[in-house]
mmCIF file with all atom_site columns, C-alpha atoms in Angstrom:
data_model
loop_
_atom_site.group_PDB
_atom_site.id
_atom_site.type_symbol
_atom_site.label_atom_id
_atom_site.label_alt_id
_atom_site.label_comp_id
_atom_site.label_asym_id
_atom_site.label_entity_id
_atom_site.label_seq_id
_atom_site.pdbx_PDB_ins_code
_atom_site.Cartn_x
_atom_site.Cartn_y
_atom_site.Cartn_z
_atom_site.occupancy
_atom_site.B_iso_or_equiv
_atom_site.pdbx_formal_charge
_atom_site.auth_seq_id
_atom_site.auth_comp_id
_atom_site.auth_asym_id
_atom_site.auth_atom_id
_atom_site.pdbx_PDB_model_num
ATOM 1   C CA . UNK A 1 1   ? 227.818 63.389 -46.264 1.00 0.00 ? 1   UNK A CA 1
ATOM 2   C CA . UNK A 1 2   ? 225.112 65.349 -47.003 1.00 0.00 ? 2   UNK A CA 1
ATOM 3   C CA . UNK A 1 3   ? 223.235 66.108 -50.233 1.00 0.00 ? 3   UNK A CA 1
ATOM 4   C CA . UNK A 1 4   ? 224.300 69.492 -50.470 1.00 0.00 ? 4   UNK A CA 1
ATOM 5   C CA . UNK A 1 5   ? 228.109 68.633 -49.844 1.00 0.00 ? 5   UNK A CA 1
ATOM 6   C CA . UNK A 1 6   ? 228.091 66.057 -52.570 1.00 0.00 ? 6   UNK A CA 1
ATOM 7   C CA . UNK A 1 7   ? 226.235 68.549 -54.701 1.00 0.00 ? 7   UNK A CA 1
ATOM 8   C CA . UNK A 1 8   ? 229.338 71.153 -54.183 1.00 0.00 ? 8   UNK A CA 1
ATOM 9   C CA . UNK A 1 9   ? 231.861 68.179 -54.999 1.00 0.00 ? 9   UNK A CA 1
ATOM 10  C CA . UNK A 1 10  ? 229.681 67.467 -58.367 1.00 0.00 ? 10  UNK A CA 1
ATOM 11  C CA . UNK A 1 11  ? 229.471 70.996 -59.236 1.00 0.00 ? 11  UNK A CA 1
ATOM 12  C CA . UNK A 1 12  ? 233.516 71.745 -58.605 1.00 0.00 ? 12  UNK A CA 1
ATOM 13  C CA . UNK A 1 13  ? 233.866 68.678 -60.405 1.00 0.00 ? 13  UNK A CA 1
ATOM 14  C CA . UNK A 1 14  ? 232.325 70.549 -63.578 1.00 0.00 ? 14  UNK A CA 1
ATOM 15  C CA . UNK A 1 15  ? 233.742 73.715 -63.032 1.00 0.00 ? 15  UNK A CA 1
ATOM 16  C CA . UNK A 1 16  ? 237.040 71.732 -63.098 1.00 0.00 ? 16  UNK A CA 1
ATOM 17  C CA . UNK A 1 17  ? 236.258 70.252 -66.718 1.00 0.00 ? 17  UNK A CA 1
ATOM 18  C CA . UNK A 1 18  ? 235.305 73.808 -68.084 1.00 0.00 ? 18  UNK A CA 1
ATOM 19  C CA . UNK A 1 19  ? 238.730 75.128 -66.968 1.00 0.00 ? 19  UNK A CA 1
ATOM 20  C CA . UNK A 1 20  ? 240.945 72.279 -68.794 1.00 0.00 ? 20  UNK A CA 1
ATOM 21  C CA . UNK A 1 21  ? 238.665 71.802 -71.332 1.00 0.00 ? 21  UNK A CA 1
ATOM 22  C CA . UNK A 1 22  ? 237.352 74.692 -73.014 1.00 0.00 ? 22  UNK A CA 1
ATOM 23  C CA . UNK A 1 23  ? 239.729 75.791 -75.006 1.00 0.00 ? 23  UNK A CA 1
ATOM 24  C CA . UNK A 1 24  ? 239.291 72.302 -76.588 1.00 0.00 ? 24  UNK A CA 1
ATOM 25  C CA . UNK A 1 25  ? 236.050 72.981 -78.098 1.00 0.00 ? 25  UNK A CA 1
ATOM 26  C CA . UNK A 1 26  ? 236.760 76.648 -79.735 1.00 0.00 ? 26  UNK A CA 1
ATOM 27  C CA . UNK A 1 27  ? 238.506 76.278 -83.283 1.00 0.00 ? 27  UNK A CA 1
ATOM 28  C CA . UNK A 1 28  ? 241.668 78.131 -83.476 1.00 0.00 ? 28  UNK A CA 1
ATOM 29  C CA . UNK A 1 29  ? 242.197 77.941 -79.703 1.00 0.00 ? 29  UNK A CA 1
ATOM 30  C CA . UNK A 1 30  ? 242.330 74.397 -79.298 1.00 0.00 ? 30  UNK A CA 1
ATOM 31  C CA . UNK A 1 31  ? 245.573 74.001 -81.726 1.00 0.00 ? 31  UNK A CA 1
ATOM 32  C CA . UNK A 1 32  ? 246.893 76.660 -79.486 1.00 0.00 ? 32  UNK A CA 1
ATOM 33  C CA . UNK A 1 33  ? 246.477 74.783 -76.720 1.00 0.00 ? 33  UNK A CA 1
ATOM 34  C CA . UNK A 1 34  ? 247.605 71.813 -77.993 1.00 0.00 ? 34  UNK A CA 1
ATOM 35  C CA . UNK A 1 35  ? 250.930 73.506 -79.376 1.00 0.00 ? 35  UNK A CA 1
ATOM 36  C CA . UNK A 1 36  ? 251.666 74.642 -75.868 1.00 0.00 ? 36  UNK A CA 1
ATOM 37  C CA . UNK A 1 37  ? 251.217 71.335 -74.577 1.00 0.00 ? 37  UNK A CA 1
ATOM 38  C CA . UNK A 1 38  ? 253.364 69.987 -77.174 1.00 0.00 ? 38  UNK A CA 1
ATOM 39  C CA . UNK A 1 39  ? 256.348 72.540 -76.165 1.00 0.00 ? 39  UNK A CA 1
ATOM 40  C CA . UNK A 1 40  ? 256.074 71.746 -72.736 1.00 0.00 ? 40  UNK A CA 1
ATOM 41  C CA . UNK A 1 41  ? 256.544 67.874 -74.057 1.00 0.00 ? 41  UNK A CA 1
ATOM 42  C CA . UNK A 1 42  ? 260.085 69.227 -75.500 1.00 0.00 ? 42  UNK A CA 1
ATOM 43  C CA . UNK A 1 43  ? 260.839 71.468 -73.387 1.00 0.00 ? 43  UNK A CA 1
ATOM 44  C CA . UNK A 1 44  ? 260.567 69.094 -70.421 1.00 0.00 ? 44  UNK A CA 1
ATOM 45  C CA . UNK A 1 45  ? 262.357 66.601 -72.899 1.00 0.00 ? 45  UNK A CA 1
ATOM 46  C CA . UNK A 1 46  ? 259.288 63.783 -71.289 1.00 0.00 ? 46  UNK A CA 1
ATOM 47  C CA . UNK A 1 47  ? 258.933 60.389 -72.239 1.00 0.00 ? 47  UNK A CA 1
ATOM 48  C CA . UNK A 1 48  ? 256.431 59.377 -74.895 1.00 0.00 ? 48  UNK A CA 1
ATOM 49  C CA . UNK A 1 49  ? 255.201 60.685 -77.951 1.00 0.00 ? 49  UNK A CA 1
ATOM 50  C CA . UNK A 1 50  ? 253.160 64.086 -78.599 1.00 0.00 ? 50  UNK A CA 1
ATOM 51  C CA . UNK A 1 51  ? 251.723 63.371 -82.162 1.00 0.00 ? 51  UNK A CA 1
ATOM 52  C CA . UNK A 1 52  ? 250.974 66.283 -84.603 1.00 0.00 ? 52  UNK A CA 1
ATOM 53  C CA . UNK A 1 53  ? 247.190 67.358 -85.082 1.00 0.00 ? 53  UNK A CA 1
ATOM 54  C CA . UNK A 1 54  ? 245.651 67.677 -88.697 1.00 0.00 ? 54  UNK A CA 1
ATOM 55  C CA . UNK A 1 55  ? 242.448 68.763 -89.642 1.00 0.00 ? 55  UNK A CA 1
ATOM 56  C CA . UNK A 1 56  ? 240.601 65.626 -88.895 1.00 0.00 ? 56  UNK A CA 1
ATOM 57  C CA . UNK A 1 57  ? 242.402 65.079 -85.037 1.00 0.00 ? 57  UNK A CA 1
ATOM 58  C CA . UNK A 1 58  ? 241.298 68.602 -84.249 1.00 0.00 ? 58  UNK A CA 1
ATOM 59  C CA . UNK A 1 59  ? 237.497 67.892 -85.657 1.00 0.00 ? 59  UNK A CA 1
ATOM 60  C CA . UNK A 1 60  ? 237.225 65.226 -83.136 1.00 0.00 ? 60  UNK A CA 1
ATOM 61  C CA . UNK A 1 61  ? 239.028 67.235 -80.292 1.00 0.00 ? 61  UNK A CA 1
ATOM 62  C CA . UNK A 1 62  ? 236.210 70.223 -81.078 1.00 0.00 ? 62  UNK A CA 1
ATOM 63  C CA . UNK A 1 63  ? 233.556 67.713 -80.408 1.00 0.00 ? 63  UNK A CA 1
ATOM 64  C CA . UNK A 1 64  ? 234.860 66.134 -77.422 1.00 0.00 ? 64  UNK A CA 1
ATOM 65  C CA . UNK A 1 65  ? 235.439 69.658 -75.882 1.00 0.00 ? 65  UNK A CA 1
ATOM 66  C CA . UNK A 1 66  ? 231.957 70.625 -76.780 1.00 0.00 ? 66  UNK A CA 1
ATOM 67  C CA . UNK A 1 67  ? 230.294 67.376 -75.137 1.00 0.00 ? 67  UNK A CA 1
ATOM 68  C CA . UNK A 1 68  ? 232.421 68.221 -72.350 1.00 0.00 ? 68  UNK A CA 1
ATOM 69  C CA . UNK A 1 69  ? 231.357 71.841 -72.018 1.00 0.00 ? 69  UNK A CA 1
ATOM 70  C CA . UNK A 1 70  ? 227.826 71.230 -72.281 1.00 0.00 ? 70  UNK A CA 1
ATOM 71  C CA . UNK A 1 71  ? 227.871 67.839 -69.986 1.00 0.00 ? 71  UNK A CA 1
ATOM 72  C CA . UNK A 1 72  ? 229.696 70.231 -67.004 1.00 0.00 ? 72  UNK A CA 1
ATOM 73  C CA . UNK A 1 73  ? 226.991 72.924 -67.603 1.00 0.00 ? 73  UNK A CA 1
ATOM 74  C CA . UNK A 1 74  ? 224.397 70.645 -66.966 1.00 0.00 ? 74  UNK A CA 1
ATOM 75  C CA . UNK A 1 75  ? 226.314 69.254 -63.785 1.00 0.00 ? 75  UNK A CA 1
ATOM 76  C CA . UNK A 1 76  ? 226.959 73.046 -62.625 1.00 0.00 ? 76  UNK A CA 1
ATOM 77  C CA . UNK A 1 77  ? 222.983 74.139 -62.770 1.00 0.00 ? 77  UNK A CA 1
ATOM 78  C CA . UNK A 1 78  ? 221.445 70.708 -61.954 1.00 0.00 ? 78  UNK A CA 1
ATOM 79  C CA . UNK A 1 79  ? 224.226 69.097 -59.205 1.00 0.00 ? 79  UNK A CA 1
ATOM 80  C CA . UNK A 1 80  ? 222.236 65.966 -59.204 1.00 0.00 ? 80  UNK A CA 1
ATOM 81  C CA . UNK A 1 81  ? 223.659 63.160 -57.211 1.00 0.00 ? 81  UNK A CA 1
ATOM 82  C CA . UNK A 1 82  ? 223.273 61.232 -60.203 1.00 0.00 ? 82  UNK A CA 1
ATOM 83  C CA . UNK A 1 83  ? 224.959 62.949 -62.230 1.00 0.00 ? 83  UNK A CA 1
ATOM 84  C CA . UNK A 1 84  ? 227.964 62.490 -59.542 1.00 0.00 ? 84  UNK A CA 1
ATOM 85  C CA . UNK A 1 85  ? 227.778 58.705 -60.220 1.00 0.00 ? 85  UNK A CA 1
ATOM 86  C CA . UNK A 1 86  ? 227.685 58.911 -63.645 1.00 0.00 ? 86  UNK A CA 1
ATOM 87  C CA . UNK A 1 87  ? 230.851 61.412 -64.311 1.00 0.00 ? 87  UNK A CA 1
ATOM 88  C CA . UNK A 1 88  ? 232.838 59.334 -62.223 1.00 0.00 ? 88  UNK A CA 1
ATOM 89  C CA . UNK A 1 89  ? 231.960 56.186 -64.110 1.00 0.00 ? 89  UNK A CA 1
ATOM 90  C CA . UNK A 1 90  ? 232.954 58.524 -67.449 1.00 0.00 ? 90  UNK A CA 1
ATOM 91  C CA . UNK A 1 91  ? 236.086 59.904 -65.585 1.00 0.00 ? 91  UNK A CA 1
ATOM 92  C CA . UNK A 1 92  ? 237.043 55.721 -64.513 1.00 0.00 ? 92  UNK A CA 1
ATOM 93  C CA . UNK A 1 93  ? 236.571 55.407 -68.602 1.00 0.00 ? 93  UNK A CA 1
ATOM 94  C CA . UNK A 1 94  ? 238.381 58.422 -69.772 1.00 0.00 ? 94  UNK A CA 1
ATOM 95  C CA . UNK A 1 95  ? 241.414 57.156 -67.093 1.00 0.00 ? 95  UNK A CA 1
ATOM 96  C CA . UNK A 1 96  ? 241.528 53.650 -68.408 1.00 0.00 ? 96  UNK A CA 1
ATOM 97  C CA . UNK A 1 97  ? 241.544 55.719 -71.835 1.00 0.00 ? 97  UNK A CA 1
ATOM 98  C CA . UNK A 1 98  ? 244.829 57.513 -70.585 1.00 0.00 ? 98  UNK A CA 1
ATOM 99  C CA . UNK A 1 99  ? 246.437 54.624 -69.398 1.00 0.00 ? 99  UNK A CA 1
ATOM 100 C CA . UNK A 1 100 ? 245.915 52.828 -72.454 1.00 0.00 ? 100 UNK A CA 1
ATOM 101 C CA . UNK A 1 101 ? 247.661 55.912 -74.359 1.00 0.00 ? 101 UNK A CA 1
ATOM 102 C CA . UNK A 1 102 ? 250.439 56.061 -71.346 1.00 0.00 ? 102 UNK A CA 1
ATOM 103 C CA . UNK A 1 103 ? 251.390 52.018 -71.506 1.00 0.00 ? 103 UNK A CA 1
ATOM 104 C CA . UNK A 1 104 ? 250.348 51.024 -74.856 1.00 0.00 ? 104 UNK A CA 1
ATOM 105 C CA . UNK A 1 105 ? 250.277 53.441 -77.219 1.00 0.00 ? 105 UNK A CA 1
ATOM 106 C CA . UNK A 1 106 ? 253.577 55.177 -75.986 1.00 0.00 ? 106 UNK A CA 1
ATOM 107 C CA . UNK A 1 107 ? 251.891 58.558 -75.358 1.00 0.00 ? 107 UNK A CA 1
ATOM 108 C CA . UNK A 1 108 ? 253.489 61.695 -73.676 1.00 0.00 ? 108 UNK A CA 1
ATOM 109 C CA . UNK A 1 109 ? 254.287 61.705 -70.192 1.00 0.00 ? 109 UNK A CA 1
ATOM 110 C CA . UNK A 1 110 ? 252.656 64.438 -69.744 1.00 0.00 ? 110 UNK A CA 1
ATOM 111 C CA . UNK A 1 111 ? 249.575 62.480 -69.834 1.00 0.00 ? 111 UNK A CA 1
ATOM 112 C CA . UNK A 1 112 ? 249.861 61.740 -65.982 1.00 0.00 ? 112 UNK A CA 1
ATOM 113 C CA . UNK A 1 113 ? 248.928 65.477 -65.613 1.00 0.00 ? 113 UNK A CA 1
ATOM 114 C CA . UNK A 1 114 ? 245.589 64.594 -67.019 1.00 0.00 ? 114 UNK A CA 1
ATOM 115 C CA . UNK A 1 115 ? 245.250 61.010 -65.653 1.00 0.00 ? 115 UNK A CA 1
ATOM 116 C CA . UNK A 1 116 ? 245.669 61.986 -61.666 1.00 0.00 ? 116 UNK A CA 1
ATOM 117 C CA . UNK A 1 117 ? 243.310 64.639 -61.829 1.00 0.00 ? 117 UNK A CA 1
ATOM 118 C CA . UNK A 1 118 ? 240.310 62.050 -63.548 1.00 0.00 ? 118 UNK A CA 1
ATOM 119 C CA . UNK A 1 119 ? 241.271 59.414 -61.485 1.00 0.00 ? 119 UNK A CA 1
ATOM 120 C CA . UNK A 1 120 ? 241.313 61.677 -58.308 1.00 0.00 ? 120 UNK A CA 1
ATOM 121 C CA . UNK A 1 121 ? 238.240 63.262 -59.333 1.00 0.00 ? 121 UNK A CA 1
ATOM 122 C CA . UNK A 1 122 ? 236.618 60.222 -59.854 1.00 0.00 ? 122 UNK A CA 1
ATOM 123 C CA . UNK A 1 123 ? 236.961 58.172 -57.270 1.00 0.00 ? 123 UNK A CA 1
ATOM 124 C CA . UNK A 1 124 ? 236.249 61.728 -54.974 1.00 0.00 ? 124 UNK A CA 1
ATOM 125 C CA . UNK A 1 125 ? 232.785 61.221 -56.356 1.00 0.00 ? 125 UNK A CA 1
ATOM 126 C CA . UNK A 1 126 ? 232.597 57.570 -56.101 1.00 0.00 ? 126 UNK A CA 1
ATOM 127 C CA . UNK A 1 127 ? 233.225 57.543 -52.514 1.00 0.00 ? 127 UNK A CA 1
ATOM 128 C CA . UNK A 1 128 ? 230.826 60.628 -52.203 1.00 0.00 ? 128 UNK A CA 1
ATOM 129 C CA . UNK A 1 129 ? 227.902 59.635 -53.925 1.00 0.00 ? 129 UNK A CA 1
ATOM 130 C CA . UNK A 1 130 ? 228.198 55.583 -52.269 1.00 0.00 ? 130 UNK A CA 1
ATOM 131 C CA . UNK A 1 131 ? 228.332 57.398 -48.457 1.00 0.00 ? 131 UNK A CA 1
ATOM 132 C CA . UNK A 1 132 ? 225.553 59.582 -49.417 1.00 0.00 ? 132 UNK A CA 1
ATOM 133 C CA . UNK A 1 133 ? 223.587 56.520 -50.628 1.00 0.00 ? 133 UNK A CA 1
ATOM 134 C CA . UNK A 1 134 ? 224.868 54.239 -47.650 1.00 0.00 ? 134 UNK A CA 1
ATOM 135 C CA . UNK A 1 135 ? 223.188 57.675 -44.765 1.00 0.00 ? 135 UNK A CA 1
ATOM 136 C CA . UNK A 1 136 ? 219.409 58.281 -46.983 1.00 0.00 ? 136 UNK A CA 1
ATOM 137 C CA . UNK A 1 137 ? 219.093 54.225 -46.701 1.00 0.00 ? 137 UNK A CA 1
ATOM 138 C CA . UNK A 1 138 ? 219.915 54.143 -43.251 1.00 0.00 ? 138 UNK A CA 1
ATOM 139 C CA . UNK A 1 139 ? 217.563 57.290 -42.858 1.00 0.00 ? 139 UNK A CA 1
ATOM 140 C CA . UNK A 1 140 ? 214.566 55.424 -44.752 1.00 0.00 ? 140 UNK A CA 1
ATOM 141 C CA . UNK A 1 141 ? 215.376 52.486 -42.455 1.00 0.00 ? 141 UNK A CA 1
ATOM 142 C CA . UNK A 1 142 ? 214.742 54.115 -39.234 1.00 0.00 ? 142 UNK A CA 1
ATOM 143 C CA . UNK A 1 143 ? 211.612 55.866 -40.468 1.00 0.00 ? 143 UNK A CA 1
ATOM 144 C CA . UNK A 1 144 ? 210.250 52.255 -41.095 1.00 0.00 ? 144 UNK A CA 1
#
């Protein structure tokens, strides 16, 4: 693993986040989005329940898209291995977030389309950023 190859899975990583997410943080577009996910909950007739949006649910949906948007554009120009470790301790969160909504709260099936990604996504970086870590400490080892 090198530092650049970690960088590219850090950056993709973001780019990943601005494609799903968005929509999420524009007014107007993000109860589209949400409507179309909520047809494709009847329309696959899925388990769970897909609740209805007011005014307040989408305020909080518009800031979690923004923080999103602005957290992958900092991980897009500045792939920092850190930053690696850190979004996949965020993306562990956001998954135990999921589940919680899945197995608790009775929430739409179609929240495994959303929970395989993090977790994949996740533990991708994870494993990246620990090998990377595991190869400069060997390197700074046989300097000494």
């Amino acid at each position: 693993m090198t530092v650049t190859y970690y960088q590219k899975i850090v950056r993709s990583s973001a780019i990943y986040d601005i494609a799903f997410t968005f929509l999420l943080a524009i007014p107007g577009l993000a109860a589209w989005k949400l409507g179309l996910l909520t047809h494709l909950h009847v329309e696959l007739a899925l388990a769970g329940d897909f609740p209805k949006f007011d005014a307040m649910h989408l305020f909080f949906v518009h800031l979690l898209g923004a923080l999103v948007i602005v957290w992958s554009w900092l991980r897009i120009r500045h792939p920092q291995p850190l930053f690696g470790l850190y979004d996949s301790v965020a993306r562990f969160a956001f998954s135990f977030m999921m589940a919680y909504a899945l197995f608790v709260d009775n929430g739409t099936a179609l929240i495994w389309f959303f929970l395989l990604p993090e977790l994949t996504w996740g533990v991708y970086q994870l494993y990246g950023y620990k090998r990377l870590a595991k190869q400069q400490t060997a390197a700074k080892a046989s300097l000494a």
